[in-house]
Short mmCIF file of C-alpha atoms in Angstrom, two decimals:
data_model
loop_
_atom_site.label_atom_id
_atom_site.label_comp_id
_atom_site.label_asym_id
_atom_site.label_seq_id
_atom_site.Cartn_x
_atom_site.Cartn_y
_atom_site.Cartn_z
CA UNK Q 102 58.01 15.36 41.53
CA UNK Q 103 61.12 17.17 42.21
CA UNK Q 104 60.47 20.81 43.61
CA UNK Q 105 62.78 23.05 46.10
CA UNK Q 106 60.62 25.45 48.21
CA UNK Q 107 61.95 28.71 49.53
CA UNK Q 108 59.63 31.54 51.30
CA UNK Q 109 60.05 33.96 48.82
CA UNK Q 110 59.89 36.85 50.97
CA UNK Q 111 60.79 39.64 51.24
CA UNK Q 112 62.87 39.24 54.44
CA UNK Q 113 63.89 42.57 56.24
CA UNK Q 114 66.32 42.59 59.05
CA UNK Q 115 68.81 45.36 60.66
CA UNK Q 116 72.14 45.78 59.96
CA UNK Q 117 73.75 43.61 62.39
CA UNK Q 118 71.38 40.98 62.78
CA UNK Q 119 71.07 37.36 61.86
CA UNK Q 120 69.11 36.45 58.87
CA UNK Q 121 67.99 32.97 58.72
CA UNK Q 122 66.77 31.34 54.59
CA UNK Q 123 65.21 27.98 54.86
CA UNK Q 124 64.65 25.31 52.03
CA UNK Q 125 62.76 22.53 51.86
CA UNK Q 126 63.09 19.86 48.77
CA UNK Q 127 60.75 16.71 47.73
CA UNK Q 128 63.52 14.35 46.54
CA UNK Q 129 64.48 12.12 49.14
CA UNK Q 130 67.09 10.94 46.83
CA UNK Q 131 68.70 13.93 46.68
CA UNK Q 132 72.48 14.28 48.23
CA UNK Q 133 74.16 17.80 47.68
CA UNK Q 134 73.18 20.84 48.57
CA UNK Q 135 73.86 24.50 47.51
CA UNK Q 136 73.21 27.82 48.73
CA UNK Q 137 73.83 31.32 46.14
CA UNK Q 138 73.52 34.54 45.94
CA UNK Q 139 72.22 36.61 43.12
CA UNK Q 140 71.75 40.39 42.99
CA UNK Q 141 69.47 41.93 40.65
CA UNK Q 142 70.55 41.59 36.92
CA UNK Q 143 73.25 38.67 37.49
CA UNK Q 144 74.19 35.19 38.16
CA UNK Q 145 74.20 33.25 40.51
CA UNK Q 146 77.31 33.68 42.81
CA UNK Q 147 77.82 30.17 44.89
CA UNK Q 148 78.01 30.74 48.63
CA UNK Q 149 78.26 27.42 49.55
CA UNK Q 150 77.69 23.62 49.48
CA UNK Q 151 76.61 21.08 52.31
CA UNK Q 152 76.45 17.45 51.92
CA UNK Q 153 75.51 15.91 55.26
CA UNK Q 154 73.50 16.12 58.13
CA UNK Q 155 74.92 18.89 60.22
CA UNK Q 156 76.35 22.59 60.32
CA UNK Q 157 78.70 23.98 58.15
CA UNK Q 158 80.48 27.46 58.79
CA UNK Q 159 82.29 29.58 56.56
CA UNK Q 160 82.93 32.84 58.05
CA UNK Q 161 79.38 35.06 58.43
CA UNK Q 162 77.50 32.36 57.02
CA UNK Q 163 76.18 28.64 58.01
CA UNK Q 164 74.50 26.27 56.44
CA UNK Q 165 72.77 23.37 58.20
CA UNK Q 166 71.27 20.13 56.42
CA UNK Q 167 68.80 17.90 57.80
CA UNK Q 168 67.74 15.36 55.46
CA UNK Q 169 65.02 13.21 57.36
CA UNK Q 170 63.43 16.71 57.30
CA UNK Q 171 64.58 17.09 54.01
CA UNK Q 172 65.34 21.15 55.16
CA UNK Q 173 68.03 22.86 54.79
CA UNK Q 174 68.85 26.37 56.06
CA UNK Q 175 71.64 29.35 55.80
CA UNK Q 176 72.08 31.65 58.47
CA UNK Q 177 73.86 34.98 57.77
CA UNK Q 178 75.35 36.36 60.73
CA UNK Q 179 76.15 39.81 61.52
CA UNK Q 180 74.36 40.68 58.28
CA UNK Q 181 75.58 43.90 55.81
CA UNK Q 182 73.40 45.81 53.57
CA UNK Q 183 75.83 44.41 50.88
CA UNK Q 184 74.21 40.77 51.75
CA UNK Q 185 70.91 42.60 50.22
CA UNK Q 186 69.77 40.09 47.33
CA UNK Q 187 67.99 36.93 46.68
CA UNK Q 188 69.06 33.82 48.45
CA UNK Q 189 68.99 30.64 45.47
CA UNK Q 190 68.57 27.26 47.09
CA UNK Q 191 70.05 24.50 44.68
CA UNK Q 192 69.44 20.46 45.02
CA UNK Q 193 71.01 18.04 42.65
CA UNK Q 194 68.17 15.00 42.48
CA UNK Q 195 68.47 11.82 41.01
CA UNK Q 196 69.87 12.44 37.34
CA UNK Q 197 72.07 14.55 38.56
CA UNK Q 198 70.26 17.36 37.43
CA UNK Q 199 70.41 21.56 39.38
CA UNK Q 200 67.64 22.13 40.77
CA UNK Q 201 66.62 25.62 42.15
CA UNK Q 202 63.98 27.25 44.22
CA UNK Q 203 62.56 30.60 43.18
CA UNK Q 204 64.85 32.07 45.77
CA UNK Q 205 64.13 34.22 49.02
CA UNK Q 206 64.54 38.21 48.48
CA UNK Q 207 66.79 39.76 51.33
CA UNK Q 208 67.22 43.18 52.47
CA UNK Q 209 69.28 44.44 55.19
CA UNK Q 210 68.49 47.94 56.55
CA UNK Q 211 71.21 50.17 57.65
CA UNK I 127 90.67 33.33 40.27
CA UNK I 128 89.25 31.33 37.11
CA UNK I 129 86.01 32.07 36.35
CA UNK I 130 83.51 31.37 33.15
CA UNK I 131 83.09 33.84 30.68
CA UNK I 132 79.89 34.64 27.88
CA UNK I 133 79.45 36.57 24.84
CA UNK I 134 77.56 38.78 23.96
CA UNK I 135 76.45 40.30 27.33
CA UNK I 136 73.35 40.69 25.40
CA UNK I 137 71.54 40.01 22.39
CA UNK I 138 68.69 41.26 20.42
CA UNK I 139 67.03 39.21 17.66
CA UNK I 140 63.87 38.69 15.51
CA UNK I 141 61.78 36.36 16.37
CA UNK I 142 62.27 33.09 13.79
CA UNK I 143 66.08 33.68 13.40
CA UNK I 144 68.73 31.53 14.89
CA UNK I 145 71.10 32.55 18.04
CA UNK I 146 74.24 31.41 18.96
CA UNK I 147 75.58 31.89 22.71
CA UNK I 148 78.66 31.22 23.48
CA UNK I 149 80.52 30.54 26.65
CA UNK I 150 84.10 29.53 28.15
CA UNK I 151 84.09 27.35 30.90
CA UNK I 152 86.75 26.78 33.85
CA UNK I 153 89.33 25.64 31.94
CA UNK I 154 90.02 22.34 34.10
CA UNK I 155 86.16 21.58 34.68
CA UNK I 156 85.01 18.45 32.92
CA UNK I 157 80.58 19.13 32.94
CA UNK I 158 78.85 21.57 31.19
CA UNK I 159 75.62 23.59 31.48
CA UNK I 160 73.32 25.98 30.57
CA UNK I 161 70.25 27.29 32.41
CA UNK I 162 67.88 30.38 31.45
CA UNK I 163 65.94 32.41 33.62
CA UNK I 164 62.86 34.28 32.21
CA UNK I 165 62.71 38.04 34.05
CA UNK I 166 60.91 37.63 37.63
CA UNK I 167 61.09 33.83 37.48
CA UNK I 168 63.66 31.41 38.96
CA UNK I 169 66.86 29.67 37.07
CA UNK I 170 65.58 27.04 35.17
CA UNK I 171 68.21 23.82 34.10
CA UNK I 172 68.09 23.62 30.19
CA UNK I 173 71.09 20.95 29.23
CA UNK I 174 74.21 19.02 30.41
CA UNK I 175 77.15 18.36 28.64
CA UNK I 176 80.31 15.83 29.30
CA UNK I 177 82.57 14.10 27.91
CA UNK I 178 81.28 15.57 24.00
CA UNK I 179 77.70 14.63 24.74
CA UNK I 180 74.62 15.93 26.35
CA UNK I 181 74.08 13.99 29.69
CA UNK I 182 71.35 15.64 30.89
CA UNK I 183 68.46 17.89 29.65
CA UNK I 184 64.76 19.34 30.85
CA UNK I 185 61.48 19.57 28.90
CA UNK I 186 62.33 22.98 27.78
CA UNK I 187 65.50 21.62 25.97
CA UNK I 188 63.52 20.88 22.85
CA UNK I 189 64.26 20.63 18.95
CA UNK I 190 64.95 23.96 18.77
CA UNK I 191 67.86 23.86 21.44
CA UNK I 192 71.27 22.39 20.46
CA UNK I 193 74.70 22.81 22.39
CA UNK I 194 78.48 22.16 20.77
CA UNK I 195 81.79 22.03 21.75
CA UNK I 196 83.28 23.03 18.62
CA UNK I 197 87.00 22.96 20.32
CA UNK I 198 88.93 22.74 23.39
CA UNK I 199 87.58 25.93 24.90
CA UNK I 200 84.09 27.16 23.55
CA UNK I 201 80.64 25.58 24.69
CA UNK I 202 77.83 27.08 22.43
CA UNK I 203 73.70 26.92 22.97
CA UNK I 204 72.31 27.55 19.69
CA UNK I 205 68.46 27.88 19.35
CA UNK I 206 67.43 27.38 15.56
CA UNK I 207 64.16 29.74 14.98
CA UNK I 208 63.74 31.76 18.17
CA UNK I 209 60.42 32.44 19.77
CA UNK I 210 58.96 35.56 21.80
CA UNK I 211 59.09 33.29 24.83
CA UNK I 212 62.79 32.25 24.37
CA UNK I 213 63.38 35.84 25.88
CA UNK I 214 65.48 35.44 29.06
CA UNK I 215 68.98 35.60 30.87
CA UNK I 216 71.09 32.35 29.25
CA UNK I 217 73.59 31.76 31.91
CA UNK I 218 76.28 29.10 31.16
CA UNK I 219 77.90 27.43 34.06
CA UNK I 220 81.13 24.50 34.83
CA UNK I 221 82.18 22.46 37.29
CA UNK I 222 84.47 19.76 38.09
CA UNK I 223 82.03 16.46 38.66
CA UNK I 224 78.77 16.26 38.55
CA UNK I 225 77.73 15.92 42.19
CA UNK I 226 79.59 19.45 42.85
CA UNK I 227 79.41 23.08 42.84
CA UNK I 228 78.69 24.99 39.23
CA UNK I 229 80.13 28.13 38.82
CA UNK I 230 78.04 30.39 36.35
CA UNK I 231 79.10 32.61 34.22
CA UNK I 232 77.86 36.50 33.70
CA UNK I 233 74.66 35.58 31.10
CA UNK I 234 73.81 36.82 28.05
CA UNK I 235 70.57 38.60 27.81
CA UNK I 236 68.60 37.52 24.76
CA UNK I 237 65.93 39.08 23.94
CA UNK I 238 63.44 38.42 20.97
CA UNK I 239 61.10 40.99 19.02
#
């Protein structure tokens, strides 16, 4: 069965603090790994992708990828009430298909 | 910055009629998509498309569901007699290979009376 987890939430944290989204998937198979964004009413807006074991930076945001745990995480540092919105993890499993978890709902507080 | 476009923003229709979305992709992407996502609920994968074909689809990609290239630009998701439950965001997305990111497009809301 291929599922992605995510706590949906809601998570609350200050202005200025680091919010931390975690992921879990059943597909052992599975080999690329996507974080987004989406605020209420639109798409999906890609953040970004991992693909191995490890930490990945891109300015206020990291992504780490452990696949024996078969978890993967973003951290948003230094977070802005404009990062307010819900977090979409996405897996591509065997058959290349998207896969995505109901997503975690995010709210900074000025 | 290239990005994938969809028309109409949003569409109302009676149920048992047919619907046509439409979408532009990334112009240089090669795969196709389209997902829906049913108020409240998360993005569900409907249908892959590449190289004029479907690769990929889901469950919910029945009968009903058909997608089209009809030229070099335009990828369409028509669904034939539309039910209550067909009411959702249709959002259309690209991407270069099939093992990397999809970028998605605005949506089109559809909904059905």
């Amino acid at each position: 069965q291929k599922e992605v987890e995510q706590n949906s939430g809601p998570l609350s944290v200050p202005e200025g603090a680091i919010a931390s989204l975690n992921c879990t998937y059943s597909d052992r198979g599975s080999q690329s790994f996507f974080w987004y964004r989406q605020y209420s009413g639109k798409s999906p807006e890609l953040i970004m992708s991992i693909y191995s074991n490890g930490d990945k930076e891109d300015g206020r945001f990291t992504a780490q990828l452990n696949k024996a745990s078969q978890y993967v995480s973003l951290l948003i540092r230094d977070s802005q009430p404009s990062d307010s919105a819900t977090y979409l993890c996405a897996v591509i499993v065997i058959g290349n298909q998207f896969y995505f978890g109901t997503g975690t709902s995010l709210t900074v507080i000025p | 910055e290239p990005e994938v476009t969809q028309t109409p923003s949003h569409q109302v229709t009676q149920m048992g009629q047919e619907v046509i979305l439409r979408c532009v992709p990334i112009s240089n992407h090669l795969y196709f998509y389209w997902y829906r996502q049913i108020l409240g609920q998360k993005v569900e994968f409907l249908v892959s498309f590449y190289n004029n074909e479907i690769s990929e689809k889901s469950e919910i990609f029945d009968d009903q569901f058909s997608v089209e290239r009809p030229d070099g630009s335009n990828f369409t998701l028509k669904i034939r007699s539309t039910k209550l439950e067909d009411s959702a965001m249709y959002f259309c997305a690209s991407s270069l290979d099939d093992k990397n990111e999809q970028f998605f497009g605005p949506g089109t809301r559809l909904t059905v009376l």
